[in-house]
Amino acid sequence: MLRGSLLARLVPPLAAFKLAMGLAAFVVTYDGAAGRDPTFPYVFYGLFSAAFGATAALLLLGGGKDRRSLALGGFFLVTATAWSNGPLSLFLKAHRDASLFSVANALEVNAFMPWFLWRFVRDFPQPSVSLPVRRRIQTAVRVSAAAGLILFFLNLLLFTLRNVSGMPEDALRLLTWFTPKRGEGSFYTVTLGLTAAAFGLLLWKARAARGDDQRRVRVFLELLAIAMGPMVAEVVMELFVPGYEAHLVSRPQEHLATVVLTMLPALSLPLTVPYAVLVHRVLDVRLIARRALQYLLARYSVLAVVAVPLGALIAYFYGRRSDSLATLFSGPGVLFLLSVTAIGAAGLRYRRTLLDVIDRRFFREQYDARQILTLLVDRIRSIKDSASLANLITREIDLALHLEGIALLVLDPRSGMLADPRNRARKLDASSSLALIASNTSDPLEVDLENPQSPLLKLPERDRHWLVDSGFRLIVPILARDGSLLGLMGLGEKKSGLPFLREDRELLHAIASSGAWVLELEHERPLPPFWQVPPGPPPEPAPASPTMPTMPAIAELARECPNCGALHPSYTVFCSSCSRRLEPSRVPYVLPGKFRFEHRIGEGGMGIVYQGSDLALGRPVAIKTLRRVSPEDAMRLRREARTAAAVSHPHLAPVFGMETWQGTPMLVMELLEGGTLAQRVFREGLPEVETVELGIAMADALGQLHAADILHRDLKPSNIGYTRDGVPKLMDFGIARVIFELRDEEGLEDWDEDDTEVAVWPAGGEPGADPRQRFVGTLSYLSPEAVRGEPADASFDLWGLCVVLYECLLGRKVFSGTNAQIVERIRSGRVPDFAQVCPGRAPALADFFRDALHRTPSRRPATAHDLRRRLETVRQSL
């Protein structure tokens, strides 16, 4: 069977082709077919094709990489093609030589309706289900894919045998049983049966959602039920209820009223689905709301004003190609021709004005960005020096595009370095390979080290580290008239997460050209010899913007006190607190423009943790340094940290971002001044009520993570911290998997048991096996499924949390001994009985741990919500 990813790439283009041909056939056949069937309005074929197609376009073009949006969009797209069969069949009866329309009619892509819907149900709503349920859903996805392929190819085979080989209809009777004919055959029995089962499971899964998620899911399902429920019910009754269709046929007026009343609500889909997505944030709001509406509606709606009338004219003349000119331009068709021509001409004449009006009314941000950058090109000409140029360009471009960071680097002819006049970015050697690539192109360079086609992958590691450390996603070269490099503009990612548009690149290129004029004039001014430079302090740097204070551009290694952990500038010799001689640290004292490192506060399996200060916002932060990685891996970590930073919950320690310095990743988090759970558990343990309340808080936090498709995968006492007020918060979420993968590539021989991952072998494996068979997580907190090498899911985190709660009451580790002994105990499910090791505790706790740490997965909590509910029951008994 075809792989799902291949199927997902092939089916939508085929469906779009059939939908386009079906709409063209509808326009051509409308005059002849409208009104012939007194029980069904022919106009519905065109309206429903357009409604479902528009909804599919919104989800497919705006959904980005959101699998739920792509699956739901594919479902609406293939459903839209079902409305193309009627017009295509009528068209082919009158034009049997239309080969393209024949092929389109043979493509029964609506056979994949169940497959797309099952893929959507698998990922929506997002709260995880138990492993057995996930396996059953995945089986249903495969079954629906197989059924769709079989029905699709059988219909294609029927078309080939009927039209190519000319076989008689009697010989094809068996194959016609699989065609989408109303009232007979197995096509709709299979597709609608599987689709109905998917809708049933969707309703069952929706009950697991909680809080705002429950409200969003409920609104989405209600809108979907209102829009499609009556139509689906009517179609199912006609197909499967004996005598229903005959009853309606005998009463044409009643039949017509039933069809109209049940199907009209479905025409609201282009409004109801965007409402659920944009207002209630059911799916990926940022991509759909910003990308789809801005780049689809604003741009393509104007193009449609021109393209649709043109297509209608072509279809009109093609359908009446045998008529005389007098017939073509007489009768009711004249009004149609005049209207379509007027609309098309107006759209062609005023398309730019329409685009500006739409941008100003609905998409003010992009319109303002265009205006700001266009005016900036003219304002640059009044600048006299590079420092003022850097302040103007960075301020205005950031105001227009809302970037995470921006810097202008200018060539210093004396040192041969590209430096930031504002002292906020690391210098770059003008003779480096990166500078050479930039000087050989006038177009902006996209920084994507994860793209195997990127020319920047050939750069030396030092230059790639410079790109990652700077956080640039776009490099705009500033070239002189002779082609030499005068400077660079480095732009970070947009805060909206949107890509740089072609319009953005063109405007940035124009800004760079204007800036080159200023820098060339500055370089043409003769520099005085050094003996003529008057003595005195260096000139004052250009004033900085109020949001970013000025600071040194060169990040040098700090000096660290081995006794108290305090960090000092590189020139300091003795600690100001304890007078000890300082030693070189692993981090800089100041990360230019971002953070200052102040004090070492701890070491863990993942790295060293420092207390620092956010120089831009003035808040204390915790900065965890990880092991040095390649530039490509540093970008992967930065992306994972961005994903984790988007999740917010009162019991999740906020991730502020990921920085890198010369290949060393630095995770920036909230500073938790109350210490970790590990420091409390193994010193004095926790009371019963506090333990259960901790479990409720952590289960709620895990539910939020799992709803965002993030697994912690390293839940243990040292990853739960406390604020100064005693609020527990879960730390280090979202990056454990990447850290494991990076260490796995280098080998794990030098990592001890308290690291993110340890030597754990699948069932039947032996110590010394391939390191790639090892798993993510700290050994003592791995679930039996993790030890057996099963795919990671939410149950891994739930098991780890239950082990942590057990240890909070026990005061020591649940699983002890050698690594091999621990592995065998976990794999066999030999968890110490809580009632025996803690005889004085409440019986409700013993019952809870007996189920929560049972060797059989079905006995355990299936989701974080289920775990929270069980803990709340225990809390009531205490």
GROMACS .gro file of N, CA and C in nm, residues 148-258:
model
  333
  148GLY      N    1  -1.004   0.327   0.026
  148GLY     CA    2  -1.002   0.434  -0.073
  148GLY      C    3  -0.923   0.398  -0.196
  149LEU      N    4  -0.806   0.336  -0.177
  149LEU     CA    5  -0.724   0.295  -0.292
  149LEU      C    6  -0.796   0.191  -0.377
  150ILE      N    7  -0.859   0.096  -0.312
  150ILE     CA    8  -0.929  -0.010  -0.387
  150ILE      C    9  -1.043   0.050  -0.470
  151LEU      N   10  -1.127   0.133  -0.408
  151LEU     CA   11  -1.239   0.193  -0.481
  151LEU      C   12  -1.189   0.286  -0.591
  152PHE      N   13  -1.084   0.361  -0.562
  152PHE     CA   14  -1.031   0.454  -0.662
  152PHE      C   15  -0.980   0.380  -0.785
  153PHE      N   16  -0.898   0.277  -0.764
  153PHE     CA   17  -0.839   0.206  -0.877
  153PHE      C   18  -0.942   0.118  -0.950
  154LEU      N   19  -1.042   0.067  -0.880
  154LEU     CA   20  -1.145  -0.009  -0.948
  154LEU      C   21  -1.225   0.080  -1.044
  155ASN      N   22  -1.256   0.202  -1.001
  155ASN     CA   23  -1.325   0.295  -1.090
  155ASN      C   24  -1.237   0.338  -1.206
  156LEU      N   25  -1.107   0.353  -1.179
  156LEU     CA   26  -1.015   0.387  -1.288
  156LEU      C   27  -1.003   0.270  -1.386
  157LEU      N   28  -1.001   0.148  -1.333
  157LEU     CA   29  -0.997   0.029  -1.420
  157LEU      C   30  -1.123   0.020  -1.504
  158LEU      N   31  -1.237   0.048  -1.446
  158LEU     CA   32  -1.362   0.045  -1.521
  158LEU      C   33  -1.359   0.146  -1.635
  159PHE      N   34  -1.309   0.267  -1.608
  159PHE     CA   35  -1.298   0.368  -1.713
  159PHE      C   36  -1.206   0.321  -1.825
  160THR      N   37  -1.094   0.257  -1.789
  160THR     CA   38  -0.999   0.212  -1.890
  160THR      C   39  -1.059   0.101  -1.976
  161LEU      N   40  -1.123   0.004  -1.913
  161LEU     CA   41  -1.180  -0.107  -1.989
  161LEU      C   42  -1.297  -0.062  -2.076
  162ARG      N   43  -1.372   0.037  -2.025
  162ARG     CA   44  -1.491   0.081  -2.100
  162ARG      C   45  -1.453   0.170  -2.218
  163ASN      N   46  -1.352   0.256  -2.201
  163ASN     CA   47  -1.322   0.355  -2.304
  163ASN      C   48  -1.202   0.320  -2.390
  164VAL      N   49  -1.112   0.236  -2.339
  164VAL     CA   50  -0.993   0.202  -2.416
  164VAL      C   51  -1.009   0.068  -2.487
  165SER      N   52  -1.048  -0.034  -2.410
  165SER     CA   53  -1.060  -0.167  -2.471
  165SER      C   54  -1.196  -0.190  -2.534
  166GLY      N   55  -1.296  -0.108  -2.500
  166GLY     CA   56  -1.429  -0.122  -2.559
  166GLY      C   57  -1.503  -0.247  -2.516
  167MET      N   58  -1.481  -0.293  -2.395
  167MET     CA   59  -1.550  -0.412  -2.346
  167MET      C   60  -1.699  -0.383  -2.329
  168PRO      N   61  -1.785  -0.485  -2.353
  168PRO     CA   62  -1.930  -0.463  -2.336
  168PRO      C   63  -1.966  -0.444  -2.189
  169GLU      N   64  -2.081  -0.379  -2.168
  169GLU     CA   65  -2.125  -0.348  -2.032
  169GLU      C   66  -2.154  -0.472  -1.950
  170ASP      N   67  -2.200  -0.580  -2.015
  170ASP     CA   68  -2.230  -0.702  -1.941
  170ASP      C   69  -2.106  -0.758  -1.874
  171ALA      N   70  -1.993  -0.747  -1.941
  171ALA     CA   71  -1.868  -0.799  -1.884
  171ALA      C   72  -1.816  -0.712  -1.772
  172LEU      N   73  -1.866  -0.591  -1.763
  172LEU     CA   74  -1.819  -0.497  -1.661
  172LEU      C   75  -1.916  -0.482  -1.545
  173ARG      N   76  -2.016  -0.572  -1.539
  173ARG     CA   77  -2.120  -0.557  -1.437
  173ARG      C   78  -2.064  -0.562  -1.296
  174LEU      N   79  -1.964  -0.650  -1.275
  174LEU     CA   80  -1.907  -0.661  -1.140
  174LEU      C   81  -1.839  -0.531  -1.099
  175LEU      N   82  -1.766  -0.468  -1.193
  175LEU     CA   83  -1.695  -0.345  -1.158
  175LEU      C   84  -1.791  -0.229  -1.133
  176THR      N   85  -1.905  -0.229  -1.204
  176THR     CA   86  -2.000  -0.119  -1.183
  176THR      C   87  -2.060  -0.120  -1.043
  177TRP      N   88  -2.048  -0.234  -0.974
  177TRP     CA   89  -2.097  -0.242  -0.836
  177TRP      C   90  -2.018  -0.148  -0.744
  178PHE      N   91  -1.896  -0.111  -0.786
  178PHE     CA   92  -1.810  -0.027  -0.702
  178PHE      C   93  -1.810   0.119  -0.747
  179THR      N   94  -1.902   0.158  -0.832
  179THR     CA   95  -1.910   0.297  -0.874
  179THR      C   96  -2.006   0.373  -0.783
  180PRO      N   97  -1.991   0.506  -0.773
  180PRO     CA   98  -2.077   0.585  -0.683
  180PRO      C   99  -2.214   0.612  -0.742
  181LYS      N  100  -2.298   0.509  -0.750
  181LYS     CA  101  -2.434   0.525  -0.797
  181LYS      C  102  -2.529   0.531  -0.679
  182ARG      N  103  -2.627   0.615  -0.688
  182ARG     CA  104  -2.722   0.631  -0.578
  182ARG      C  105  -2.812   0.509  -0.569
  183GLY      N  106  -2.828   0.460  -0.446
  183GLY     CA  107  -2.924   0.353  -0.422
  183GLY      C  108  -2.873   0.215  -0.452
  184GLU      N  109  -2.750   0.202  -0.508
  184GLU     CA  110  -2.701   0.068  -0.538
  184GLU      C  111  -2.548   0.070  -0.529
  185GLY      N  112  -2.489  -0.049  -0.525
  185GLY     CA  113  -2.344  -0.059  -0.520
  185GLY      C  114  -2.290  -0.044  -0.380
  186SER      N  115  -2.158  -0.067  -0.371
  186SER     CA  116  -2.092  -0.067  -0.240
  186SER      C  117  -2.009   0.058  -0.216
  187PHE      N  118  -1.999   0.148  -0.313
  187PHE     CA  119  -1.911   0.265  -0.298
  187PHE      C  120  -1.952   0.349  -0.178
  188TYR      N  121  -2.076   0.395  -0.178
  188TYR     CA  122  -2.120   0.481  -0.068
  188TYR      C  123  -2.141   0.403   0.061
  189THR      N  124  -2.169   0.274   0.050
  189THR     CA  125  -2.182   0.194   0.171
  189THR      C  126  -2.050   0.192   0.248
  190VAL      N  127  -1.940   0.175   0.175
  190VAL     CA  128  -1.809   0.170   0.238
  190VAL      C  129  -1.765   0.309   0.286
  191THR      N  130  -1.770   0.406   0.195
  191THR     CA  131  -1.718   0.539   0.229
  191THR      C  132  -1.799   0.606   0.340
  192LEU      N  133  -1.932   0.603   0.327
  192LEU     CA  134  -2.013   0.669   0.430
  192LEU      C  135  -2.011   0.593   0.562
  193GLY      N  136  -1.997   0.459   0.555
  193GLY     CA  137  -1.987   0.381   0.679
  193GLY      C  138  -1.861   0.416   0.756
  194LEU      N  139  -1.748   0.421   0.687
  194LEU     CA  140  -1.622   0.456   0.753
  194LEU      C  141  -1.623   0.601   0.800
  195THR      N  142  -1.684   0.690   0.720
  195THR     CA  143  -1.691   0.831   0.759
  195THR      C  144  -1.776   0.849   0.884
  196ALA      N  145  -1.890   0.779   0.891
  196ALA     CA  146  -1.976   0.788   1.009
  196ALA      C  147  -1.905   0.737   1.133
  197ALA      N  148  -1.827   0.630   1.118
  197ALA     CA  149  -1.752   0.577   1.233
  197ALA      C  150  -1.649   0.679   1.282
  198ALA      N  151  -1.586   0.751   1.188
  198ALA     CA  152  -1.489   0.854   1.228
  198ALA      C  153  -1.557   0.967   1.303
  199PHE      N  154  -1.674   1.009   1.257
  199PHE     CA  155  -1.748   1.114   1.328
  199PHE      C  156  -1.787   1.067   1.468
  200GLY      N  157  -1.826   0.941   1.481
  200GLY     CA  158  -1.860   0.889   1.612
  200GLY      C  159  -1.742   0.892   1.708
  201LEU      N  160  -1.623   0.854   1.659
  201LEU     CA  161  -1.505   0.858   1.744
  201LEU      C  162  -1.467   1.002   1.777
  202LEU      N  163  -1.489   1.093   1.683
  202LEU     CA  164  -1.460   1.234   1.710
  202LEU      C  165  -1.542   1.285   1.828
  203LEU      N  166  -1.668   1.247   1.833
  203LEU     CA  167  -1.753   1.286   1.946
  203LEU      C  168  -1.705   1.222   2.075
  204TRP      N  169  -1.660   1.097   2.067
  204TRP     CA  170  -1.612   1.028   2.187
  204TRP      C  171  -1.484   1.092   2.238
  205LYS      N  172  -1.394   1.129   2.149
  205LYS     CA  173  -1.268   1.191   2.192
  205LYS      C  174  -1.291   1.330   2.249
  206ALA      N  175  -1.393   1.399   2.198
  206ALA     CA  176  -1.416   1.537   2.243
  206ALA      C  177  -1.446   1.544   2.393
  207ARG      N  178  -1.496   1.437   2.449
  207ARG     CA  179  -1.530   1.441   2.592
  207ARG      C  180  -1.407   1.447   2.681
  208ALA      N  181  -1.289   1.416   2.626
  208ALA     CA  182  -1.166   1.419   2.706
  208ALA      C  183  -1.108   1.559   2.716
  209ALA      N  184  -1.155   1.652   2.632
  209ALA     CA  185  -1.103   1.789   2.637
  209ALA      C  186  -1.153   1.858   2.763
  210ARG      N  187  -1.072   1.954   2.810
  210ARG     CA  188  -1.107   2.023   2.934
  210ARG      C  189  -1.090   2.173   2.918
  211GLY      N  190  -1.159   2.249   3.003
  211GLY     CA  191  -1.141   2.394   3.009
  211GLY      C  192  -1.168   2.461   2.876
  212ASP      N  193  -1.074   2.549   2.838
  212ASP     CA  194  -1.089   2.622   2.711
  212ASP      C  195  -1.087   2.526   2.593
  213ASP      N  196  -1.006   2.419   2.603
  213ASP     CA  197  -1.003   2.323   2.493
  213ASP      C  198  -1.141   2.261   2.472
  214GLN      N  199  -1.209   2.230   2.581
  214GLN     CA  200  -1.342   2.171   2.570
  214GLN      C  201  -1.439   2.268   2.504
  215ARG      N  202  -1.429   2.395   2.541
  215ARG     CA  203  -1.517   2.495   2.480
  215ARG      C  204  -1.488   2.506   2.330
  216ARG      N  205  -1.361   2.511   2.293
  216ARG     CA  206  -1.328   2.524   2.151
  216ARG      C  207  -1.374   2.403   2.071
  217VAL      N  208  -1.350   2.285   2.126
  217VAL     CA  209  -1.391   2.163   2.056
  217VAL      C  210  -1.542   2.158   2.042
  218ARG      N  211  -1.613   2.196   2.150
  218ARG     CA  212  -1.758   2.192   2.145
  218ARG      C  213  -1.813   2.287   2.040
  219VAL      N  214  -1.758   2.409   2.035
  219VAL     CA  215  -1.805   2.507   1.936
  219VAL      C  216  -1.778   2.455   1.794
  220PHE      N  217  -1.660   2.398   1.773
  220PHE     CA  218  -1.627   2.347   1.640
  220PHE      C  219  -1.721   2.236   1.598
  221LEU      N  220  -1.744   2.141   1.687
  221LEU     CA  221  -1.833   2.029   1.654
  221LEU      C  222  -1.976   2.075   1.635
  222GLU      N  223  -2.021   2.172   1.715
  222GLU     CA  224  -2.157   2.223   1.699
  222GLU      C  225  -2.175   2.291   1.563
  223LEU      N  226  -2.077   2.372   1.525
  223LEU     CA  227  -2.086   2.438   1.395
  223LEU      C  228  -2.082   2.337   1.281
  224LEU      N  229  -1.998   2.236   1.296
  224LEU     CA  230  -1.989   2.133   1.193
  224LEU      C  231  -2.120   2.054   1.184
  225ALA      N  232  -2.178   2.026   1.299
  225ALA     CA  233  -2.305   1.951   1.300
  225ALA      C  234  -2.418   2.033   1.239
  226ILE      N  235  -2.421   2.164   1.269
  226ILE     CA  236  -2.526   2.249   1.213
  226ILE      C  237  -2.512   2.259   1.061
  227ALA      N  238  -2.386   2.271   1.015
  227ALA     CA  239  -2.363   2.290   0.872
  227ALA      C  240  -2.384   2.162   0.793
  228MET      N  241  -2.332   2.050   0.842
  228MET     CA  242  -2.333   1.928   0.762
  228MET      C  243  -2.431   1.823   0.811
  229GLY      N  244  -2.476   1.835   0.936
  229GLY     CA  245  -2.561   1.732   0.992
  229GLY      C  246  -2.688   1.704   0.913
  230PRO      N  247  -2.771   1.807   0.881
  230PRO     CA  248  -2.893   1.780   0.805
  230PRO      C  249  -2.867   1.717   0.669
  231MET      N  250  -2.765   1.764   0.599
  231MET     CA  251  -2.736   1.710   0.466
  231MET      C  252  -2.691   1.564   0.475
  232VAL      N  253  -2.602   1.534   0.570
  232VAL     CA  254  -2.555   1.396   0.586
  232VAL      C  255  -2.670   1.304   0.623
  233ALA      N  256  -2.756   1.351   0.713
  233ALA     CA  257  -2.871   1.269   0.753
  233ALA      C  258  -2.963   1.240   0.635
  234GLU      N  259  -2.987   1.341   0.552
  234GLU     CA  260  -3.077   1.322   0.437
  234GLU      C  261  -3.017   1.225   0.335
  235VAL      N  262  -2.885   1.239   0.309
  235VAL     CA  263  -2.820   1.150   0.213
  235VAL      C  264  -2.821   1.006   0.265
  236VAL      N  265  -2.791   0.989   0.394
  236VAL     CA  266  -2.789   0.854   0.451
  236VAL      C  267  -2.928   0.791   0.445
  237MET      N  268  -3.031   0.869   0.472
  237MET     CA  269  -3.168   0.814   0.466
  237MET      C  270  -3.204   0.774   0.324
  238GLU      N  271  -3.167   0.853   0.225
  238GLU     CA  272  -3.197   0.817   0.086
  238GLU      C  273  -3.124   0.690   0.045
  239LEU      N  274  -3.003   0.671   0.095
  239LEU     CA  275  -2.922   0.556   0.052
  239LEU      C  276  -2.960   0.429   0.126
  240PHE      N  277  -2.993   0.440   0.252
  240PHE     CA  278  -3.001   0.319   0.334
  240PHE      C  279  -3.139   0.292   0.396
  241VAL      N  280  -3.231   0.389   0.395
  241VAL     CA  281  -3.364   0.367   0.453
  241VAL      C  282  -3.457   0.317   0.343
  242PRO      N  283  -3.507   0.194   0.353
  242PRO     CA  284  -3.595   0.141   0.248
  242PRO      C  285  -3.723   0.222   0.235
  243GLY      N  286  -3.757   0.255   0.112
  243GLY     CA  287  -3.882   0.325   0.084
  243GLY      C  288  -3.876   0.475   0.100
  244TYR      N  289  -3.769   0.529   0.162
  244TYR     CA  290  -3.763   0.674   0.184
  244TYR      C  291  -3.752   0.750   0.053
  245GLU      N  292  -3.660   0.706  -0.033
  245GLU     CA  293  -3.641   0.776  -0.160
  245GLU      C  294  -3.765   0.763  -0.248
  246ALA      N  295  -3.829   0.644  -0.251
  246ALA     CA  296  -3.951   0.626  -0.330
  246ALA      C  297  -4.063   0.716  -0.280
  247HIS      N  298  -4.069   0.733  -0.149
  247HIS     CA  299  -4.171   0.822  -0.093
  247HIS      C  300  -4.150   0.966  -0.140
  248LEU      N  301  -4.023   1.012  -0.142
  248LEU     CA  302  -3.996   1.148  -0.185
  248LEU      C  303  -4.019   1.165  -0.334
  249VAL      N  304  -3.984   1.063  -0.412
  249VAL     CA  305  -4.000   1.073  -0.557
  249VAL      C  306  -4.147   1.089  -0.593
  250SER      N  307  -4.234   1.024  -0.518
  250SER     CA  308  -4.377   1.033  -0.548
  250SER      C  309  -4.435   1.169  -0.510
  251ARG      N  310  -4.360   1.249  -0.439
  251ARG     CA  311  -4.407   1.382  -0.398
  251ARG      C  312  -4.297   1.484  -0.434
  252PRO      N  313  -4.292   1.530  -0.557
  252PRO     CA  314  -4.183   1.617  -0.603
  252PRO      C  315  -4.166   1.745  -0.521
  253GLN      N  316  -4.277   1.810  -0.488
  253GLN     CA  317  -4.264   1.935  -0.414
  253GLN      C  318  -4.209   1.911  -0.273
  254GLU      N  319  -4.256   1.806  -0.209
  254GLU     CA  320  -4.204   1.772  -0.076
  254GLU      C  321  -4.056   1.734  -0.084
  255HIS      N  322  -4.022   1.662  -0.191
  255HIS     CA  323  -3.882   1.623  -0.211
  255HIS      C  324  -3.794   1.745  -0.227
  256LEU      N  325  -3.837   1.840  -0.309
  256LEU     CA  326  -3.760   1.962  -0.332
  256LEU      C  327  -3.742   2.041  -0.202
  257ALA      N  328  -3.850   2.055  -0.125
  257ALA     CA  329  -3.841   2.130   0.001
  257ALA      C  330  -3.745   2.062   0.098
  258THR      N  331  -3.750   1.927   0.103
  258THR     CA  332  -3.660   1.853   0.193
  258THR      C  333  -3.515   1.874   0.154
   0.00000   0.00000   0.00000
